[in-house]
Tab-separated table of C-alpha atoms in Angstrom:
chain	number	residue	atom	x	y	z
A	1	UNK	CA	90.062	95.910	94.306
A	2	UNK	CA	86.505	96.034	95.173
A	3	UNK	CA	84.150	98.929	94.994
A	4	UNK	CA	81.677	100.446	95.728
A	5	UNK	CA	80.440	103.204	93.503
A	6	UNK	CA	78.006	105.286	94.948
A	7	UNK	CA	77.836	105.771	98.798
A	8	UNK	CA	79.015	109.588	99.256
A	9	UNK	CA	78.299	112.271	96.517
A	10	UNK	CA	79.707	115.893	95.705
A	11	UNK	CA	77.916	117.393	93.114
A	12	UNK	CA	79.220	120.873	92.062
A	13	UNK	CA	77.348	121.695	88.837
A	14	UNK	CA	73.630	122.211	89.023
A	15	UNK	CA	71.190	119.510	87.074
A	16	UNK	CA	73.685	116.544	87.068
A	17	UNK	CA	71.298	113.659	87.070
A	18	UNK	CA	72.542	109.834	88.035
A	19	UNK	CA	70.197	107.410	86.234
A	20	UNK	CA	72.511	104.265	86.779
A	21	UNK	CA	74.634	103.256	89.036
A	22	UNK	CA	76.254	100.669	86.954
A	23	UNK	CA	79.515	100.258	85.957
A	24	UNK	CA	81.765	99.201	83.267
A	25	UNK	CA	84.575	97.221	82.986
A	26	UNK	CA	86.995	97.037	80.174
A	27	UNK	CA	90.327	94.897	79.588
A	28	UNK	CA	92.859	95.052	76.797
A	29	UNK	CA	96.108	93.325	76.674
A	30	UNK	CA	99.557	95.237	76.140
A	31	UNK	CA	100.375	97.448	72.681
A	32	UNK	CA	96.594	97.437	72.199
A	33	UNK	CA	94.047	100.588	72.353
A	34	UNK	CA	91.096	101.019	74.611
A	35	UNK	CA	88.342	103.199	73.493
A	36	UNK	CA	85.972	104.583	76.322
A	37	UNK	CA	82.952	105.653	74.699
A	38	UNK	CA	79.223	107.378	76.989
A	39	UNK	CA	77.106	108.683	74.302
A	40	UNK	CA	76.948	112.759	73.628
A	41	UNK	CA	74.816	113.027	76.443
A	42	UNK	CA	76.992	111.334	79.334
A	43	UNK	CA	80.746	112.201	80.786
A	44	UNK	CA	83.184	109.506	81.785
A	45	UNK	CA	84.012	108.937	85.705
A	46	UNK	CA	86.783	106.514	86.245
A	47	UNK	CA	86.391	104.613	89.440
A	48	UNK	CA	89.308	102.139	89.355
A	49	UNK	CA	92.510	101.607	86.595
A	50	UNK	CA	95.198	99.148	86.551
A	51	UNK	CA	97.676	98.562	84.280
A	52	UNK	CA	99.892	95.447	84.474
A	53	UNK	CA	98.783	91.854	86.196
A	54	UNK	CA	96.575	90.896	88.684
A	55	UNK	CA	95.736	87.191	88.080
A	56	UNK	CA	97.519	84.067	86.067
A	57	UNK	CA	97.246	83.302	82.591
A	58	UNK	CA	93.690	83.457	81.532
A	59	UNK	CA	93.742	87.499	80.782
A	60	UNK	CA	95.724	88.008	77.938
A	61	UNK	CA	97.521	85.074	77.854
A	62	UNK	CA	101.355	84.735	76.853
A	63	UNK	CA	104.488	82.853	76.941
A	64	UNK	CA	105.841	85.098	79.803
A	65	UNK	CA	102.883	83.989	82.216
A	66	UNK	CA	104.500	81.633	84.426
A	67	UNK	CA	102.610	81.779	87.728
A	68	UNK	CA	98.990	81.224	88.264
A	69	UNK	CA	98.664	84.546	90.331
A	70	UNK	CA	100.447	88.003	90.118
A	71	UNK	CA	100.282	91.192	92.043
A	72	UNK	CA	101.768	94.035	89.970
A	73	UNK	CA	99.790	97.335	88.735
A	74	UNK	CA	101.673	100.866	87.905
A	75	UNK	CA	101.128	103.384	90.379
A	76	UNK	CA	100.264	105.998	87.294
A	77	UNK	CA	97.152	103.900	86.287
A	78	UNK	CA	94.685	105.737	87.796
A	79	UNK	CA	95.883	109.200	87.563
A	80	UNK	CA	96.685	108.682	83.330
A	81	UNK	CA	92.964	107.231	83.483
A	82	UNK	CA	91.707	110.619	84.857
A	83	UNK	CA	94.107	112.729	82.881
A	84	UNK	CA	92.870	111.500	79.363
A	85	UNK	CA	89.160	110.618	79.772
A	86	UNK	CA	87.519	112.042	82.782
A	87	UNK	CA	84.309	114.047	82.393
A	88	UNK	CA	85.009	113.346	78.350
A	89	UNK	CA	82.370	111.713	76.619
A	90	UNK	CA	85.145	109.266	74.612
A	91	UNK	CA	88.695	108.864	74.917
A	92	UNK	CA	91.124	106.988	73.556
A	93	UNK	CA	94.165	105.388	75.729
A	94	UNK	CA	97.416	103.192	74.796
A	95	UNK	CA	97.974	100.544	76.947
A	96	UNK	CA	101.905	100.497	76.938
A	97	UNK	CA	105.018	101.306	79.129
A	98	UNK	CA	105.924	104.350	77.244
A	99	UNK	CA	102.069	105.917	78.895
A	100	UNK	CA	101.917	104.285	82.383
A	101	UNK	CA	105.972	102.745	82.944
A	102	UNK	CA	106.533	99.237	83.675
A	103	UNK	CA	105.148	97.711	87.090
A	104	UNK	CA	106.954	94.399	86.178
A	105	UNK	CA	109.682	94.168	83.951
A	106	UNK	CA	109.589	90.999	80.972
A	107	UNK	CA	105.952	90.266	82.000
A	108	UNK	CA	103.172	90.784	79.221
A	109	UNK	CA	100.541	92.981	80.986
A	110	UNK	CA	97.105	94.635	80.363
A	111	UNK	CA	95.303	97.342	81.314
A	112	UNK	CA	91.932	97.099	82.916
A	113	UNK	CA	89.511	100.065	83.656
A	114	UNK	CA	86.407	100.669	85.666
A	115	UNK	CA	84.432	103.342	85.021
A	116	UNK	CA	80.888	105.194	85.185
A	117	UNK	CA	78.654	107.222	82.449
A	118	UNK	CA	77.203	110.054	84.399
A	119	UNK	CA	74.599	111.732	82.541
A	120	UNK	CA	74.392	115.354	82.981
A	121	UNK	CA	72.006	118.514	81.301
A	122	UNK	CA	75.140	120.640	81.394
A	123	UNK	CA	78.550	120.107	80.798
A	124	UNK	CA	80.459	118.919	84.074
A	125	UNK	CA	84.346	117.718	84.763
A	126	UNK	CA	84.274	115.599	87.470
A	127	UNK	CA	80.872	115.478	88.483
A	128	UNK	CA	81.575	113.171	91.364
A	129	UNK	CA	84.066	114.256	93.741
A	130	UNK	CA	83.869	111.774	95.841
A	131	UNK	CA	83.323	108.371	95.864
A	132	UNK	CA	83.814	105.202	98.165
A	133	UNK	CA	86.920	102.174	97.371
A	134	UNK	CA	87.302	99.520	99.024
A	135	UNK	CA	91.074	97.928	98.529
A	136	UNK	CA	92.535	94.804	99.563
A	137	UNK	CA	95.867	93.261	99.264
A	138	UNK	CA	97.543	90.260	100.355
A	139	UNK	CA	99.982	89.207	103.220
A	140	UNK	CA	103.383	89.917	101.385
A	141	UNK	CA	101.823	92.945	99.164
A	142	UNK	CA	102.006	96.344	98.532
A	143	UNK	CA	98.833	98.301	98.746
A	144	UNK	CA	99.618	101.425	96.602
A	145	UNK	CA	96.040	104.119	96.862
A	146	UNK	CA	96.336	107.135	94.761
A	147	UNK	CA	93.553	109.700	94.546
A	148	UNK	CA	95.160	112.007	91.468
A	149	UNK	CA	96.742	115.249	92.249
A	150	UNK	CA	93.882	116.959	92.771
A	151	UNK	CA	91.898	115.070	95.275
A	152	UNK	CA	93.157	113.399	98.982
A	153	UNK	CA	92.793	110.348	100.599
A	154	UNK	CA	90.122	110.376	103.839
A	155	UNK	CA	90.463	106.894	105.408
A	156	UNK	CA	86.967	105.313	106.728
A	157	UNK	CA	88.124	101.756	107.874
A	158	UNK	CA	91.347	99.753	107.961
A	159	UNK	CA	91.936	95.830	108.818
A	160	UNK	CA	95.356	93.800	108.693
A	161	UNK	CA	94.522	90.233	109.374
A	162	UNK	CA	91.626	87.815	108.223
A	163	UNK	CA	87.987	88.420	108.778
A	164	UNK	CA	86.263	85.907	106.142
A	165	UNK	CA	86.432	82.485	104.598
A	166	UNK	CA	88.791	80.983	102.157
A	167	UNK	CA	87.777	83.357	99.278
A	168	UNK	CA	90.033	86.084	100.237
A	169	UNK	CA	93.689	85.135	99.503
A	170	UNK	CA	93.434	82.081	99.707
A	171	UNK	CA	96.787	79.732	100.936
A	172	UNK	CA	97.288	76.304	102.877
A	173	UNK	CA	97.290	78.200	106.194
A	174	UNK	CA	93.724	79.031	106.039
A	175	UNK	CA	92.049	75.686	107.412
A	176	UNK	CA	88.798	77.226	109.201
A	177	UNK	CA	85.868	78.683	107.041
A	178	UNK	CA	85.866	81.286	109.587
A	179	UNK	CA	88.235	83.837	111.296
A	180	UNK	CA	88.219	86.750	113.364
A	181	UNK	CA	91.068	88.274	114.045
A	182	UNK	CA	92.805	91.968	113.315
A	183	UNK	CA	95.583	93.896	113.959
A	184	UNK	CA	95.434	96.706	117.013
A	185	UNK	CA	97.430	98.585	114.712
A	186	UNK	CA	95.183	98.858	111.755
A	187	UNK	CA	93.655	102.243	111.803
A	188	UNK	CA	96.729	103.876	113.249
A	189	UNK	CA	99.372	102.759	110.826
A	190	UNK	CA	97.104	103.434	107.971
A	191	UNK	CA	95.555	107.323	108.429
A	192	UNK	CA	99.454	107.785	109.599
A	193	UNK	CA	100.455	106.538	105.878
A	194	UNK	CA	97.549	108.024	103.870
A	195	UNK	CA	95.163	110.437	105.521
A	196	UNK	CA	95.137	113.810	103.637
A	197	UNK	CA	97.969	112.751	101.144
A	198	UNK	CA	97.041	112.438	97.335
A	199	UNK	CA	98.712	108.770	97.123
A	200	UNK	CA	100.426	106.243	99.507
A	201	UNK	CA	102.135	102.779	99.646
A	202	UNK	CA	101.559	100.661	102.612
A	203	UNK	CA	103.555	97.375	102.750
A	204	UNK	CA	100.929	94.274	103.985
A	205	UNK	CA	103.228	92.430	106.882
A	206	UNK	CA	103.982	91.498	110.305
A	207	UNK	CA	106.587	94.234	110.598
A	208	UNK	CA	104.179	96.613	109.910
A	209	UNK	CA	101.028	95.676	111.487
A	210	UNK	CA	102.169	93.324	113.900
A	211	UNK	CA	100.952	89.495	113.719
A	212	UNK	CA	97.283	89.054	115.018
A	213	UNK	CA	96.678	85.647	113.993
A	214	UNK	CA	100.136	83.703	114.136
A	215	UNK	CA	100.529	81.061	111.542
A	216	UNK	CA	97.773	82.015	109.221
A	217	UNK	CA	97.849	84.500	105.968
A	218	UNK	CA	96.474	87.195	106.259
A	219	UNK	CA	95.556	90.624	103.727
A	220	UNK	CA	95.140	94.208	104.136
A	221	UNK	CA	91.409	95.821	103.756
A	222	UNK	CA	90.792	99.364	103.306
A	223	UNK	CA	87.838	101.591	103.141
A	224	UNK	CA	88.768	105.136	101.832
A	225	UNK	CA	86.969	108.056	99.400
A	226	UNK	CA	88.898	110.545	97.522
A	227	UNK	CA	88.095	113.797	98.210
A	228	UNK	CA	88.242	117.694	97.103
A	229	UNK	CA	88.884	119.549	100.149
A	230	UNK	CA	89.396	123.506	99.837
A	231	UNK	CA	92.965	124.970	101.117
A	232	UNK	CA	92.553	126.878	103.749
A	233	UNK	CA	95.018	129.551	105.485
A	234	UNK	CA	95.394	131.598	108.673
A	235	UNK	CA	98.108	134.120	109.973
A	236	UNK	CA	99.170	135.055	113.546
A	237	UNK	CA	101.622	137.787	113.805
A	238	UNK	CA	104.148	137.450	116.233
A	239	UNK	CA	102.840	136.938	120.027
A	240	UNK	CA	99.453	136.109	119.095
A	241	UNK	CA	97.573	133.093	119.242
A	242	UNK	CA	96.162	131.055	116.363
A	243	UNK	CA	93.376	128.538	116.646
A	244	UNK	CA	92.629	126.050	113.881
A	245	UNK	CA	88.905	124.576	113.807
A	246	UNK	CA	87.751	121.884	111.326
A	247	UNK	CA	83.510	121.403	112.560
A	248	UNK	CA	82.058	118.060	113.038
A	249	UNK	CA	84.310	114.857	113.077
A	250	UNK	CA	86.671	116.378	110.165
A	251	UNK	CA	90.087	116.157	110.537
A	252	UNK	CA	92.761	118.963	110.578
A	253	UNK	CA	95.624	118.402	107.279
A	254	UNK	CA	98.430	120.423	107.362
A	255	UNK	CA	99.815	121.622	104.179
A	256	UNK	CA	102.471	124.162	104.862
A	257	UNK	CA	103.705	125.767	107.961
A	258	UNK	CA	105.847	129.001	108.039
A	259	UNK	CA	106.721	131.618	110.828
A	260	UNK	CA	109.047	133.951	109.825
A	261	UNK	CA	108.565	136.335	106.692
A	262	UNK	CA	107.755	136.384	103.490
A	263	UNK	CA	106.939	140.086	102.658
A	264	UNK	CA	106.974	143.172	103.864
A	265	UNK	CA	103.403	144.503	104.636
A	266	UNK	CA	101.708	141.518	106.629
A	267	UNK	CA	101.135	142.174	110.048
A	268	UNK	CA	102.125	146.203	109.621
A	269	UNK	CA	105.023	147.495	107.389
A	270	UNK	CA	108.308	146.568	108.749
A	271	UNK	CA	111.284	148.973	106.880
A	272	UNK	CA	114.068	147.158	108.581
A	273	UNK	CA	112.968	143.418	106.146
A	274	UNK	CA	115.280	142.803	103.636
A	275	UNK	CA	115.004	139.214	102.746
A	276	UNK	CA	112.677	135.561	103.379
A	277	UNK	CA	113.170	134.079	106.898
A	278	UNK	CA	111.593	130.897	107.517
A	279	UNK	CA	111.811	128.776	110.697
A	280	UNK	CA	113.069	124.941	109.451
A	281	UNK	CA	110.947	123.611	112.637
A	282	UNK	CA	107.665	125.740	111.144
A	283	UNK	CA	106.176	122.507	109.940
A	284	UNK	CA	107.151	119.678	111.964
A	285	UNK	CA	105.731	121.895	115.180
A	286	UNK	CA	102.840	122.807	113.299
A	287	UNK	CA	101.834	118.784	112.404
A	288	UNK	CA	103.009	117.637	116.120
A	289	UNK	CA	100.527	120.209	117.375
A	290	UNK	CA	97.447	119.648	115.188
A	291	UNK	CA	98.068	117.170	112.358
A	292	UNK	CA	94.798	114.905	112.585
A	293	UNK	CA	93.116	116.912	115.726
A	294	UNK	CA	89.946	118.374	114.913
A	295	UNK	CA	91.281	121.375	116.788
A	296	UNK	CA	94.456	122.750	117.899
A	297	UNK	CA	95.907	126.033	119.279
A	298	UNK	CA	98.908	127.488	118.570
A	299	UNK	CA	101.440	130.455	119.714
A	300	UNK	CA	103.445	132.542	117.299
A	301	UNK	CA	106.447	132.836	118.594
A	302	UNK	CA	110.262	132.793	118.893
A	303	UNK	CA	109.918	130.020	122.005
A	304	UNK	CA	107.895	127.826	120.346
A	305	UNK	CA	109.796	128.178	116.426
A	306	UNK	CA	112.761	129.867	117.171
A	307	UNK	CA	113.809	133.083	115.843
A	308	UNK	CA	115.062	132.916	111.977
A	309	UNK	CA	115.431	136.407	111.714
A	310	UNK	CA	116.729	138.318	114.591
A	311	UNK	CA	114.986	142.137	115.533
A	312	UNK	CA	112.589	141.597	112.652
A	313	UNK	CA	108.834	141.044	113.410
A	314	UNK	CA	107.908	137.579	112.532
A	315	UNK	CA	104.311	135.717	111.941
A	316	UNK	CA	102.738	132.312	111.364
A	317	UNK	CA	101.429	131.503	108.418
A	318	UNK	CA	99.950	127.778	108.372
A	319	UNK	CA	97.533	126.503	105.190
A	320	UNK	CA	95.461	123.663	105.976
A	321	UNK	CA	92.748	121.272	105.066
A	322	UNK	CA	89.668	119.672	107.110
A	323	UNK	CA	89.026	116.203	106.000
């Protein structure tokens, strides 16, 4: 994975100061320790984590190493990272199966972490919010993103196919020191997969993307930032009309969708409700109509949902995102 640190900032404590840009990198081989350590002064931001194997023999070598190149990394690397040292000034992590489970059974792994020392005049849990990745996997791969619990995936640029030399994933097939060519599908399949979830996997083939250069291997590129982006609700009772916004070129992420009811005292006291109603189409409508729009409009009501709970007054509840 590549990165780049420091293109988009959210700052949400007052005199956080950035005085490098720098990061660190540190690697240490199965049943070890790694100790992440900023000084009393600075926080820990973790930009990247991987635990298992992601080259041949030279890192931590050992008699199971029996290929020159491997592609395995738990999907829980990042998010344990995050868990146990972010916006800590030191932490202390095991680098086992028992913490982070076992991307690749028999083979002697290590865990590798990328991280920032954010210097701050006030004490601040993750200071950055957001921050730009680049991640690229190749032909034959899983790409697995994962953005924590607590912050979503916005996609800024996807590629399937091969725009460089020889460096990236290199193979036989690649006989010119220059190529050009990507996948139509690219952007499509990928904010489809990821946009506004807090993790995806995206499998790097043909079958997926389609082939745009016949013959030749290609990888997967994407651009992304994690992101914090307040939940959002709105209710339309029954027969009214509800119109979602999200301003600029932000993106509308449903949540939850839900017309029918939940209590008895939204949209005026109804005596007759005696139990939950929900409409099972609530959320697939709700995402057809304005999943990924930057505006939508919709109408509460038993012809576009159906009617869960017969003579009772119903409304639409929907909670949302803008990303």
């Amino acid at each position: 994975m590549k990165l780049i640190p420091f293109v988009g900032v959210l700052v949400f404590c007052a005199h956080t100061q950035f005085p490098s840009v720098a990061a660190k990198t540190r690697t240490v081989c199965e049943h070890q320790s790694m100790t992440l350590s900023c000084g009393r002064s600075s926080k820990i931001h973790i930009m990247h984590a991987s635990y298992g194997r992601q080259d041949g023999a030279h890192t931590c070598p050992h008699p199971s190493i029996r290929s020159r190149s491997y592609r395995c990394r738990a999907s829980s690397s990042k998010r344990v990272l995050i868990h146990a040292c972010e916006g800590k000034s030191r932490c202390r992590v095991e680098a086992n199966n028992g913490v982070f489970g076992d991307p690749c059974r028999g083979l002697f792994k290590y865990l590798r972490v990328q991280y920032l020392c954010i210097q701050s005049s006030v004490h601040c849990r993750h200071a950055i919010q957001r921050t730009e990745n680049i991640e690229t996997v190749c032909e034959h791969h899983r790409m697995n993103i994962d953005c924590g619990d607590s912050l979503k995936i916005k996609i800024k640029s996807a590629m399937y196919g091969r725009k460089d030399n020889r460096d990236t994933c290199p193979d036989p097939s690649v006989k010119s020191s220059e190529y050009d060519c990507r996948a139509a599908s690219s952007d499509r399949v990928i904010n489809q997969a990821c946009e506004g979830k807090s993790r995806c996997l995206v499998d790097a083939n043909n079958r997926v993307f389609g082939d745009p250069c016949y013959g030749v291997l290609k990888y997967l590129r994407v651009q992304y930032q994690c992101i914090k982006a307040p939940l959002k609700s709105m209710t339309a009772c029954e027969h009214q009309r509800m119109n979602i916004r999200c301003g600029g070129s932000k993106k509308i992420i449903i949540e939850r969708a839900s017309y029918g009811r939940s209590n008895r005292n939204t949209c005026g006291h109804v005596s007759k409700w005696r139990r939950q109603c929900h409409a099972v189409s609530s959320h697939p409508v709700v995402s057809r109509t304005c999943q990924g729009k930057s505006q939508c409009h919709l109408v509460a009501s038993n012809s576009v949902f159906g009617d869960p709970c017969w003579g009772i007054s119903k409304y639409l509840q929907v909670k949302y995102r803008c990303l």
